Amino acid sequence: MKKGITRRDEDFSRWYTDVIAAARLADYAPVKGCMVIRPNGYALWERIQFSLDQMFKETGHENAYFPLLIPESFLQREAEHVEGFAPECAVVTHGGGKALEERLVIRPTSETIIWAMYKRWIMSYRDLPILINQWCNVLRWEMRTRLFLRTTEFLWQEGHTAHASAGEAEEEALRILNVYRTFAEDYAAIPVVSGRKSEREKFAGAVHTYTIEGLMQDGKALQAGTSHNLGQNFAKAFDVTFQNRQGEQELVWATSWGMSTRMIGAIVMTHGDDRGLILPPRLAPTAVVFIPIFKGQTGHGEILQYAHQLAASLGKEIPSRIDARQEYTPGWKFNEWERAGVPIRVEVGPRDLRQGEAVLVRRDTGEKITGSEEGFKERAAALLGDIQRALYERARRFRDENTHVVDDYEVFKELVTDEGGFLRCRWCGSSECEDQIKQETMATIRCIPLEDASDEGPCLRCGTKARGRVYFARAY
Ligand SMILES: [Zn+2]
């Protein structure tokens, strides 16, 4: 058997890496900063993709694909954008054995190439809105990397929409924020706080960035999805105008938004325990694993057949598999599937077969429940629903217990260092205070909630009058 999993309270960062290895989600690639997503990790990504993709389509979006290579000059057209991304870009200088006339960047994100195309496709208000999403990889040269959380190349979806008015673009950015929030909470069982990013933290080239932020078990925040209202910045940079209903030429309004394989890191760090990964049932590629328990030399065929019968009764809605490998003991298999985070393990032995029963074991609590053959599917479905809710509730309790309202900067410093968590504080809105707080505590403003601006009082650092509270935390 492979080496054990470090305990969370011993070394959270090693625990994280151990869980990923034990669950066989990913491995390090030969090129520093890159990762190989292994079948277990990729199957989880496919579930994430499938659920999000459905939600995008239900809100009117279509998928398309744009190229990996972008002419370097494109990136330079939007000033803030190039400043934000140029340092992270990988540049292709040669092709076919010759130096290229124009260097090409490997996309760090696709706004520029997409807006170069939108210029060709948008003439009048009749061509709007354009609601496009693409599933792809992007590359950002990172110095310090962590599997799933920060890798040089990663997979994501990026939405790029074009609209006829400022109001529509804003509405779209918020609609997607809501999609991300729903996905995080209802599928990944990760409670999030949402709101706007500060000027300092917003996307390079955006007017506003909206974000959802989760709280990981080590007390650090993790940005899990962002949605940007780009205003007319990219339309200006790429000269994309349309004829409005009044017959006048106007610049097009834009949004972009993304969620990435980082979400897998968020799932690991929100739900995992000292035994390994715990997957929320709605995203688990295998929701139920059957482990036949053979005693003695005979009757294997009947037990296996019974396991197949139970598995078949679950149908397609509850993805299941049977681990019939003879070369491993049941105990070894229990351990393996536990590490992989499968929500329910079903043990099927000779006695279960005789009595028409099976033992269901919950991954999150270890609780054992006897289910009968009759109504097995309903039993399993109800249990999966319980697990999904229990995971969310546990994470929400943790988040709430680790969210503090703080008005004193000294208390703030202590809490940030000793406990972490979300700190809800008043902030005057100046980048100076924000920078100073970051320098002194390594905590950043995670988001400015959209509601709740009634709470008036002095700024945490400078004492100037401020309205409402923002979320501070140290973050991944
Ligand atoms: Zn201040």
Short mmCIF file of C-alpha atoms and ligand atoms in Angstrom, two decimals:
data_model
loop_
_atom_site.label_atom_id
_atom_site.label_comp_id
_atom_site.label_asym_id
_atom_site.label_seq_id
_atom_site.Cartn_x
_atom_site.Cartn_y
_atom_site.Cartn_z
CA MET A 1 0.00 0.00 0.00
CA LYS A 2 1.15 3.56 -0.64
CA LYS A 3 2.23 5.87 2.11
CA GLY A 4 -0.40 7.25 4.46
CA ILE A 5 -2.09 10.63 4.47
CA THR A 6 -0.64 13.36 6.68
CA ARG A 7 -3.16 14.61 9.24
CA ARG A 8 -4.75 17.97 8.54
CA ASP A 9 -3.79 19.47 11.89
CA GLU A 10 -0.21 18.32 11.42
CA ASP A 11 0.45 19.93 8.04
CA PHE A 12 -2.52 21.04 5.96
CA SER A 13 -0.51 21.66 2.84
CA ARG A 14 1.03 18.18 2.90
CA TRP A 15 -2.37 16.70 3.68
CA TYR A 16 -3.70 18.38 0.51
CA THR A 17 -0.95 16.93 -1.67
CA ASP A 18 -1.29 13.51 -0.04
CA VAL A 19 -5.06 13.41 -0.65
CA ILE A 20 -4.59 14.25 -4.33
CA ALA A 21 -2.00 11.49 -4.68
CA ALA A 22 -4.04 8.93 -2.68
CA ALA A 23 -7.22 9.66 -4.63
CA ARG A 24 -5.21 9.59 -7.87
CA LEU A 25 -6.57 12.92 -9.03
CA ALA A 26 -3.39 14.35 -10.51
CA ASP A 27 0.36 14.05 -10.74
CA TYR A 28 3.28 16.37 -11.49
CA ALA A 29 4.28 16.70 -15.12
CA PRO A 30 7.84 16.76 -16.48
CA VAL A 31 7.55 20.52 -17.08
CA LYS A 32 7.63 22.42 -13.80
CA GLY A 33 4.29 23.94 -12.86
CA CYS A 34 2.26 21.65 -15.12
CA MET A 35 0.11 18.76 -13.98
CA VAL A 36 -1.27 15.57 -15.38
CA ILE A 37 -4.93 15.15 -14.52
CA ARG A 38 -5.42 11.45 -13.90
CA PRO A 39 -8.63 9.55 -14.75
CA ASN A 40 -10.20 10.09 -11.29
CA GLY A 41 -9.50 13.82 -11.47
CA TYR A 42 -10.64 14.08 -15.07
CA ALA A 43 -13.89 12.21 -14.37
CA LEU A 44 -14.60 14.74 -11.63
CA TRP A 45 -13.81 17.58 -14.03
CA GLU A 46 -16.23 16.08 -16.55
CA ARG A 47 -19.00 16.11 -13.93
CA ILE A 48 -18.21 19.74 -13.14
CA GLN A 49 -18.21 20.55 -16.86
CA PHE A 50 -21.47 18.77 -17.49
CA SER A 51 -23.33 20.52 -14.67
CA LEU A 52 -22.00 23.99 -15.48
CA ASP A 53 -22.49 23.51 -19.21
CA GLN A 54 -26.16 22.72 -18.67
CA MET A 55 -26.59 25.86 -16.60
CA PHE A 56 -24.87 27.99 -19.25
CA LYS A 57 -27.13 26.56 -21.94
CA GLU A 58 -30.22 27.09 -19.82
CA THR A 59 -29.25 30.76 -19.61
CA GLY A 60 -28.92 31.05 -23.41
CA HIS A 61 -25.22 30.49 -24.03
CA GLU A 62 -23.58 28.46 -26.80
CA ASN A 63 -20.17 26.83 -26.96
CA ALA A 64 -17.51 27.71 -29.53
CA TYR A 65 -13.77 27.34 -29.87
CA PHE A 66 -11.08 29.94 -30.52
CA PRO A 67 -7.39 29.23 -31.20
CA LEU A 68 -4.65 28.69 -28.62
CA LEU A 69 -2.26 31.14 -30.32
CA ILE A 70 -2.84 34.89 -30.23
CA PRO A 71 -0.78 37.48 -32.14
CA GLU A 72 1.28 39.34 -29.54
CA SER A 73 0.06 42.70 -30.81
CA PHE A 74 -3.54 41.80 -29.86
CA LEU A 75 -2.63 41.55 -26.22
CA GLN A 76 -1.07 45.00 -26.32
CA ARG A 77 -4.21 46.78 -27.44
CA GLU A 78 -5.84 47.03 -24.03
CA ALA A 79 -3.44 48.80 -21.65
CA GLU A 80 -4.51 47.32 -18.31
CA HIS A 81 -4.95 43.90 -19.83
CA VAL A 82 -1.42 43.75 -21.24
CA GLU A 83 0.02 45.03 -17.98
CA GLY A 84 -1.85 42.34 -16.08
CA PHE A 85 -1.06 39.41 -18.34
CA ALA A 86 2.17 40.08 -20.28
CA PRO A 87 4.46 38.96 -17.42
CA GLU A 88 2.68 35.58 -17.29
CA CYS A 89 2.63 34.88 -21.02
CA ALA A 90 4.55 32.18 -22.83
CA VAL A 91 5.59 33.47 -26.26
CA VAL A 92 6.10 31.41 -29.40
CA THR A 93 8.98 32.82 -31.43
CA HIS A 94 9.64 30.04 -33.93
CA GLY A 95 7.50 27.85 -36.13
CA GLY A 96 8.48 25.38 -38.85
CA GLY A 97 12.13 25.99 -38.05
CA LYS A 98 11.96 29.73 -38.76
CA ALA A 99 11.67 32.84 -36.64
CA LEU A 100 8.10 34.14 -36.86
CA GLU A 101 7.36 37.55 -38.32
CA GLU A 102 5.03 38.25 -35.46
CA ARG A 103 5.48 36.52 -32.15
CA LEU A 104 2.48 34.60 -30.80
CA VAL A 105 1.37 34.27 -27.21
CA ILE A 106 -0.26 31.15 -25.84
CA ARG A 107 -3.62 32.36 -24.54
CA PRO A 108 -3.59 33.37 -20.87
CA THR A 109 -7.30 34.18 -21.45
CA SER A 110 -9.08 34.85 -24.74
CA GLU A 111 -10.66 38.33 -24.61
CA THR A 112 -8.32 39.73 -27.26
CA ILE A 113 -8.71 37.05 -29.92
CA ILE A 114 -12.45 36.86 -29.34
CA TRP A 115 -12.96 40.61 -29.63
CA ALA A 116 -10.86 40.64 -32.81
CA MET A 117 -13.45 38.18 -34.19
CA TYR A 118 -16.45 40.01 -32.75
CA LYS A 119 -15.39 43.01 -34.81
CA ARG A 120 -16.20 40.95 -37.90
CA TRP A 121 -19.46 39.57 -36.59
CA ILE A 122 -21.14 42.61 -35.08
CA MET A 123 -22.61 45.30 -37.32
CA SER A 124 -25.91 46.26 -35.81
CA TYR A 125 -28.04 45.84 -32.71
CA ARG A 126 -29.63 42.89 -34.53
CA ASP A 127 -26.37 40.96 -34.10
CA LEU A 128 -26.53 41.33 -30.32
CA PRO A 129 -26.31 39.86 -27.80
CA ILE A 130 -23.60 37.28 -28.52
CA LEU A 131 -23.48 34.74 -25.70
CA ILE A 132 -20.50 32.46 -26.23
CA ASN A 133 -18.66 30.12 -23.91
CA GLN A 134 -15.57 28.04 -24.61
CA TRP A 135 -14.09 25.07 -22.75
CA CYS A 136 -10.33 25.10 -23.15
CA ASN A 137 -6.89 25.23 -21.58
CA VAL A 138 -4.99 28.43 -20.81
CA LEU A 139 -1.41 29.07 -19.82
CA ARG A 140 -0.02 31.52 -17.29
CA TRP A 141 3.62 31.24 -16.32
CA GLU A 142 3.54 30.74 -12.57
CA MET A 143 6.52 30.76 -10.24
CA ARG A 144 4.91 28.99 -7.31
CA THR A 145 2.48 26.27 -8.22
CA ARG A 146 0.12 23.89 -6.37
CA LEU A 147 -1.82 21.07 -8.01
CA PHE A 148 -5.23 22.36 -9.17
CA LEU A 149 -4.91 25.64 -7.23
CA ARG A 150 -2.24 27.30 -9.31
CA THR A 151 -0.69 25.55 -12.27
CA THR A 152 0.96 27.00 -15.35
CA GLU A 153 -1.53 25.34 -17.65
CA PHE A 154 -5.07 24.74 -16.48
CA LEU A 155 -8.48 23.84 -17.86
CA TRP A 156 -11.44 26.17 -17.57
CA GLN A 157 -14.42 27.62 -19.29
CA GLU A 158 -14.42 31.23 -20.38
CA GLY A 159 -17.60 33.02 -21.32
CA HIS A 160 -17.42 36.10 -23.56
CA THR A 161 -20.56 38.05 -24.22
CA ALA A 162 -21.34 41.16 -26.25
CA HIS A 163 -24.31 43.44 -25.53
CA ALA A 164 -26.09 46.52 -26.82
CA SER A 165 -26.22 48.34 -23.49
CA ALA A 166 -24.39 48.85 -20.22
CA GLY A 167 -27.39 47.56 -18.33
CA GLU A 168 -27.50 44.28 -20.24
CA ALA A 169 -23.80 43.66 -19.67
CA GLU A 170 -24.17 44.31 -15.96
CA GLU A 171 -27.20 42.02 -15.81
CA GLU A 172 -25.23 39.29 -17.57
CA ALA A 173 -22.24 39.58 -15.23
CA LEU A 174 -24.57 39.21 -12.25
CA ARG A 175 -26.53 36.36 -13.86
CA ILE A 176 -23.32 34.38 -14.20
CA LEU A 177 -22.25 35.24 -10.67
CA ASN A 178 -25.51 33.64 -9.62
CA VAL A 179 -24.86 30.56 -11.80
CA TYR A 180 -21.45 30.15 -10.16
CA ARG A 181 -22.92 30.57 -6.71
CA THR A 182 -25.64 28.01 -7.41
CA PHE A 183 -23.11 25.58 -8.82
CA ALA A 184 -20.75 25.96 -5.85
CA GLU A 185 -23.49 25.58 -3.25
CA ASP A 186 -25.91 23.11 -4.83
CA TYR A 187 -23.45 20.85 -6.65
CA ALA A 188 -20.05 21.21 -4.98
CA ALA A 189 -21.70 21.76 -1.54
CA ILE A 190 -19.34 24.67 -0.95
CA PRO A 191 -20.95 27.66 0.79
CA VAL A 192 -19.61 30.89 -0.68
CA VAL A 193 -19.74 34.59 -0.06
CA SER A 194 -20.12 36.69 -3.15
CA GLY A 195 -19.63 40.28 -4.13
CA ARG A 196 -17.47 42.72 -6.05
CA LYS A 197 -13.67 42.83 -6.11
CA SER A 198 -11.84 46.00 -5.10
CA GLU A 199 -10.07 48.04 -7.82
CA ARG A 200 -6.80 46.46 -6.80
CA GLU A 201 -8.09 42.89 -7.02
CA LYS A 202 -10.25 43.15 -10.14
CA PHE A 203 -9.48 41.53 -13.50
CA ALA A 204 -7.05 43.44 -15.72
CA GLY A 205 -9.30 45.28 -18.18
CA ALA A 206 -12.60 45.01 -16.29
CA VAL A 207 -14.87 47.76 -15.00
CA HIS A 208 -16.14 45.48 -12.21
CA THR A 209 -15.20 41.96 -11.21
CA TYR A 210 -17.65 39.83 -9.25
CA THR A 211 -16.47 36.80 -7.34
CA ILE A 212 -17.51 33.85 -5.22
CA GLU A 213 -15.20 32.94 -2.34
CA GLY A 214 -15.14 29.80 -0.24
CA LEU A 215 -13.40 29.21 3.07
CA MET A 216 -11.07 26.23 3.17
CA GLN A 217 -10.51 24.08 6.28
CA ASP A 218 -7.20 25.79 7.06
CA GLY A 219 -8.96 29.15 7.34
CA LYS A 220 -7.78 30.50 3.99
CA ALA A 221 -10.17 31.83 1.38
CA LEU A 222 -10.29 30.53 -2.16
CA GLN A 223 -11.65 32.43 -5.14
CA ALA A 224 -13.75 29.87 -6.97
CA GLY A 225 -15.19 31.78 -9.92
CA THR A 226 -15.20 35.31 -11.31
CA SER A 227 -17.48 37.26 -13.60
CA HIS A 228 -16.39 40.55 -15.15
CA ASN A 229 -18.30 43.47 -16.51
CA LEU A 230 -15.79 44.72 -19.10
CA GLY A 231 -17.75 47.83 -20.04
CA GLN A 232 -16.59 49.07 -23.46
CA ASN A 233 -12.88 48.54 -22.81
CA PHE A 234 -12.35 45.68 -25.26
CA ALA A 235 -14.75 47.13 -27.82
CA LYS A 236 -12.67 50.31 -27.72
CA ALA A 237 -9.38 48.41 -28.01
CA PHE A 238 -10.62 46.37 -30.99
CA ASP A 239 -12.85 49.05 -32.46
CA VAL A 240 -16.05 47.03 -32.24
CA THR A 241 -19.05 49.26 -32.86
CA PHE A 242 -22.65 48.57 -33.77
CA GLN A 243 -25.48 50.58 -35.20
CA ASN A 244 -28.00 51.08 -32.42
CA ARG A 245 -31.78 51.36 -32.82
CA GLN A 246 -31.47 55.09 -33.35
CA GLY A 247 -29.10 54.48 -36.27
CA GLU A 248 -26.03 55.74 -34.42
CA GLN A 249 -22.68 53.97 -34.10
CA GLU A 250 -21.92 52.90 -30.55
CA LEU A 251 -19.22 50.78 -28.88
CA VAL A 252 -20.33 47.29 -27.81
CA TRP A 253 -20.62 46.33 -24.11
CA ALA A 254 -18.94 43.17 -22.83
CA THR A 255 -18.59 40.59 -20.08
CA SER A 256 -16.27 37.65 -19.51
CA TRP A 257 -16.34 34.98 -16.81
CA GLY A 258 -14.51 31.83 -15.82
CA MET A 259 -14.41 28.83 -13.56
CA SER A 260 -11.49 26.39 -13.67
CA THR A 261 -10.01 23.10 -12.47
CA ARG A 262 -9.23 25.08 -9.33
CA MET A 263 -12.73 24.02 -8.28
CA ILE A 264 -11.32 20.52 -7.74
CA GLY A 265 -8.85 21.95 -5.22
CA ALA A 266 -11.75 23.72 -3.51
CA ILE A 267 -13.70 20.45 -3.23
CA VAL A 268 -10.67 18.66 -1.75
CA MET A 269 -10.01 21.39 0.82
CA THR A 270 -13.64 21.98 1.78
CA HIS A 271 -14.78 18.39 2.32
CA GLY A 272 -11.76 16.09 2.68
CA ASP A 273 -10.82 14.50 6.00
CA ASP A 274 -7.83 12.65 7.44
CA ARG A 275 -8.82 9.52 5.52
CA GLY A 276 -8.81 11.27 2.15
CA LEU A 277 -11.15 12.84 -0.34
CA ILE A 278 -14.90 13.20 0.22
CA LEU A 279 -16.91 13.92 -2.92
CA PRO A 280 -20.27 15.65 -2.91
CA PRO A 281 -22.67 13.06 -4.38
CA ARG A 282 -23.94 15.35 -7.15
CA LEU A 283 -20.43 15.59 -8.63
CA ALA A 284 -19.10 12.14 -7.77
CA PRO A 285 -18.24 10.18 -10.95
CA THR A 286 -18.97 7.06 -8.89
CA ALA A 287 -21.65 7.69 -6.26
CA VAL A 288 -21.91 4.10 -5.03
CA VAL A 289 -19.27 1.38 -5.08
CA PHE A 290 -20.22 -2.26 -4.48
CA ILE A 291 -17.72 -4.50 -2.77
CA PRO A 292 -18.59 -8.20 -2.86
CA ILE A 293 -17.29 -10.05 0.17
CA PHE A 294 -16.41 -13.62 -0.63
CA LYS A 295 -16.16 -16.11 2.21
CA GLY A 296 -14.62 -19.47 1.44
CA GLN A 297 -14.25 -20.87 -2.04
CA THR A 298 -17.84 -21.18 -3.17
CA GLY A 299 -20.76 -18.93 -3.88
CA HIS A 300 -18.70 -16.16 -5.54
CA GLY A 301 -20.87 -16.25 -8.61
CA GLU A 302 -24.11 -15.74 -6.68
CA ILE A 303 -22.73 -12.88 -4.61
CA LEU A 304 -21.37 -11.14 -7.69
CA GLN A 305 -24.65 -11.64 -9.48
CA TYR A 306 -26.52 -10.16 -6.51
CA ALA A 307 -24.18 -7.13 -6.54
CA HIS A 308 -24.86 -6.67 -10.27
CA GLN A 309 -28.57 -6.87 -9.61
CA LEU A 310 -28.42 -4.16 -6.94
CA ALA A 311 -26.18 -1.98 -9.12
CA ALA A 312 -28.53 -2.36 -12.08
CA SER A 313 -31.46 -1.28 -9.93
CA LEU A 314 -29.75 2.11 -9.41
CA GLY A 315 -30.06 2.86 -13.11
CA LYS A 316 -28.16 5.63 -14.88
CA GLU A 317 -29.07 8.43 -12.47
CA ILE A 318 -26.90 6.98 -9.72
CA PRO A 319 -23.50 6.14 -11.19
CA SER A 320 -22.13 3.01 -9.58
CA ARG A 321 -19.48 0.37 -10.06
CA ILE A 322 -18.60 -3.05 -8.74
CA ASP A 323 -15.11 -3.77 -7.48
CA ALA A 324 -14.88 -7.52 -8.12
CA ARG A 325 -11.08 -7.71 -8.13
CA GLN A 326 -10.06 -11.00 -6.54
CA GLU A 327 -6.43 -10.01 -5.96
CA TYR A 328 -7.33 -7.47 -3.27
CA THR A 329 -8.96 -8.03 0.12
CA PRO A 330 -12.23 -6.25 0.98
CA GLY A 331 -10.35 -4.21 3.62
CA TRP A 332 -7.86 -2.99 1.03
CA LYS A 333 -10.70 -1.99 -1.27
CA PHE A 334 -12.61 -0.19 1.50
CA ASN A 335 -9.53 1.88 2.12
CA GLU A 336 -8.96 2.63 -1.54
CA TRP A 337 -12.50 3.81 -2.23
CA GLU A 338 -12.58 5.78 0.98
CA ARG A 339 -9.47 7.69 -0.12
CA ALA A 340 -11.05 8.29 -3.50
CA GLY A 341 -14.03 9.93 -1.80
CA VAL A 342 -16.85 7.73 -3.13
CA PRO A 343 -19.94 8.80 -1.11
CA ILE A 344 -21.43 5.33 -0.46
CA ARG A 345 -19.79 1.93 -0.20
CA VAL A 346 -22.08 -1.09 -0.32
CA GLU A 347 -20.85 -4.33 1.21
CA VAL A 348 -22.43 -7.48 -0.14
CA GLY A 349 -21.62 -10.78 1.55
CA PRO A 350 -23.18 -14.26 1.78
CA ARG A 351 -25.46 -13.25 4.65
CA ASP A 352 -26.72 -10.19 2.79
CA LEU A 353 -27.49 -12.37 -0.18
CA ARG A 354 -29.47 -14.82 1.97
CA GLN A 355 -31.47 -12.09 3.64
CA GLY A 356 -31.94 -9.93 0.57
CA GLU A 357 -30.07 -7.02 2.17
CA ALA A 358 -26.89 -4.98 1.80
CA VAL A 359 -24.83 -2.75 4.10
CA LEU A 360 -24.47 0.87 2.98
CA VAL A 361 -21.59 2.81 4.50
CA ARG A 362 -21.49 6.61 4.38
CA ARG A 363 -18.12 8.08 3.44
CA ASP A 364 -18.73 11.33 5.35
CA THR A 365 -19.69 9.83 8.75
CA GLY A 366 -18.74 6.15 8.51
CA GLU A 367 -22.30 5.27 9.54
CA LYS A 368 -23.50 1.82 8.44
CA ILE A 369 -27.08 1.37 7.29
CA THR A 370 -28.74 -1.88 6.35
CA GLY A 371 -30.85 -1.61 3.22
CA SER A 372 -33.06 -4.24 1.68
CA GLU A 373 -33.11 -5.31 -1.93
CA GLU A 374 -36.59 -3.97 -2.29
CA GLY A 375 -36.54 -0.21 -2.55
CA PHE A 376 -32.74 -0.24 -2.73
CA LYS A 377 -32.59 2.58 -5.24
CA GLU A 378 -34.80 4.88 -3.15
CA ARG A 379 -32.72 4.10 -0.07
CA ALA A 380 -29.47 4.92 -1.87
CA ALA A 381 -30.92 8.07 -3.46
CA ALA A 382 -32.17 9.35 -0.10
CA LEU A 383 -28.83 8.65 1.52
CA LEU A 384 -26.95 10.48 -1.24
CA GLY A 385 -29.26 13.44 -0.70
CA ASP A 386 -28.51 13.33 3.03
CA ILE A 387 -24.78 13.25 2.38
CA GLN A 388 -24.99 16.16 -0.05
CA ARG A 389 -26.87 18.26 2.54
CA ALA A 390 -24.66 17.16 5.43
CA LEU A 391 -21.49 18.16 3.56
CA TYR A 392 -22.92 21.57 2.79
CA GLU A 393 -24.12 22.07 6.36
CA ARG A 394 -20.79 21.03 7.84
CA ALA A 395 -18.94 23.44 5.55
CA ARG A 396 -21.41 26.23 6.29
CA ARG A 397 -21.04 25.75 10.05
CA PHE A 398 -17.28 25.86 9.68
CA ARG A 399 -17.52 29.02 7.55
CA ASP A 400 -19.87 30.72 10.02
CA GLU A 401 -17.80 29.76 13.06
CA ASN A 402 -14.77 31.19 11.31
CA THR A 403 -16.30 34.47 10.22
CA HIS A 404 -15.70 37.33 12.63
CA VAL A 405 -16.87 40.91 12.74
CA VAL A 406 -13.82 42.97 13.67
CA ASP A 407 -13.39 46.69 14.35
CA ASP A 408 -9.99 46.77 16.01
CA TYR A 409 -6.89 46.50 13.80
CA GLU A 410 -4.81 44.82 16.52
CA VAL A 411 -7.48 42.15 17.00
CA PHE A 412 -7.60 41.80 13.24
CA LYS A 413 -3.85 41.12 13.05
CA GLU A 414 -4.08 38.52 15.78
CA LEU A 415 -7.03 36.73 14.21
CA VAL A 416 -5.47 36.69 10.76
CA THR A 417 -2.28 35.15 12.10
CA ASP A 418 -3.69 32.74 14.67
CA GLU A 419 -6.98 31.56 13.27
CA GLY A 420 -7.57 32.79 9.75
CA GLY A 421 -11.14 32.81 8.51
CA PHE A 422 -13.22 35.60 7.05
CA LEU A 423 -12.96 38.93 8.84
CA ARG A 424 -15.79 41.33 8.19
CA CYS A 425 -14.50 44.85 8.56
CA ARG A 426 -15.31 48.39 7.56
CA TRP A 427 -13.00 49.79 4.92
CA CYS A 428 -12.88 53.36 3.67
CA GLY A 429 -12.44 52.32 0.04
CA SER A 430 -8.86 53.59 -0.42
CA SER A 431 -6.22 51.45 -2.10
CA GLU A 432 -3.73 52.86 0.37
CA CYS A 433 -5.45 51.24 3.35
CA GLU A 434 -5.94 48.04 1.37
CA ASP A 435 -2.24 47.87 0.41
CA GLN A 436 -1.09 48.66 3.91
CA ILE A 437 -3.30 45.94 5.41
CA LYS A 438 -2.04 43.46 2.85
CA GLN A 439 1.58 44.35 3.55
CA GLU A 440 1.18 44.10 7.29
CA THR A 441 -1.04 41.01 7.50
CA MET A 442 -1.04 39.28 4.08
CA ALA A 443 -4.84 39.55 4.18
CA THR A 444 -6.65 40.86 1.11
CA ILE A 445 -10.16 42.05 0.45
CA ARG A 446 -11.90 38.97 -0.90
CA CYS A 447 -15.12 40.74 -1.79
CA ILE A 448 -17.36 43.70 -1.18
CA PRO A 449 -20.86 42.29 -0.62
CA LEU A 450 -23.51 43.70 -2.94
CA GLU A 451 -26.11 44.09 -0.21
CA ASP A 452 -25.44 45.44 3.28
CA ALA A 453 -24.01 48.96 3.01
CA SER A 454 -25.95 50.28 5.97
CA ASP A 455 -23.44 49.55 8.71
CA GLU A 456 -21.60 52.88 9.13
CA GLY A 457 -18.46 53.43 11.19
CA PRO A 458 -14.69 54.01 11.08
CA CYS A 459 -12.37 52.23 8.60
CA LEU A 460 -10.43 49.40 10.22
CA ARG A 461 -7.08 51.02 9.54
CA CYS A 462 -7.43 54.78 9.07
CA GLY A 463 -10.62 55.55 10.98
CA THR A 464 -12.24 57.48 8.13
CA LYS A 465 -16.00 57.00 7.91
CA ALA A 466 -16.90 53.87 5.93
CA ARG A 467 -20.17 52.23 4.93
CA GLY A 468 -20.80 48.47 5.03
CA ARG A 469 -18.39 45.67 5.73
CA VAL A 470 -16.08 43.84 3.34
CA TYR A 471 -14.60 40.34 3.69
CA PHE A 472 -10.89 40.15 4.41
CA ALA A 473 -8.90 36.90 4.50
CA ARG A 474 -5.61 35.37 3.60
CA ALA A 475 -6.21 33.54 0.37
CA TYR A 476 -4.90 30.95 -2.03
ZN ZN B 1 -9.06 53.52 5.47
#
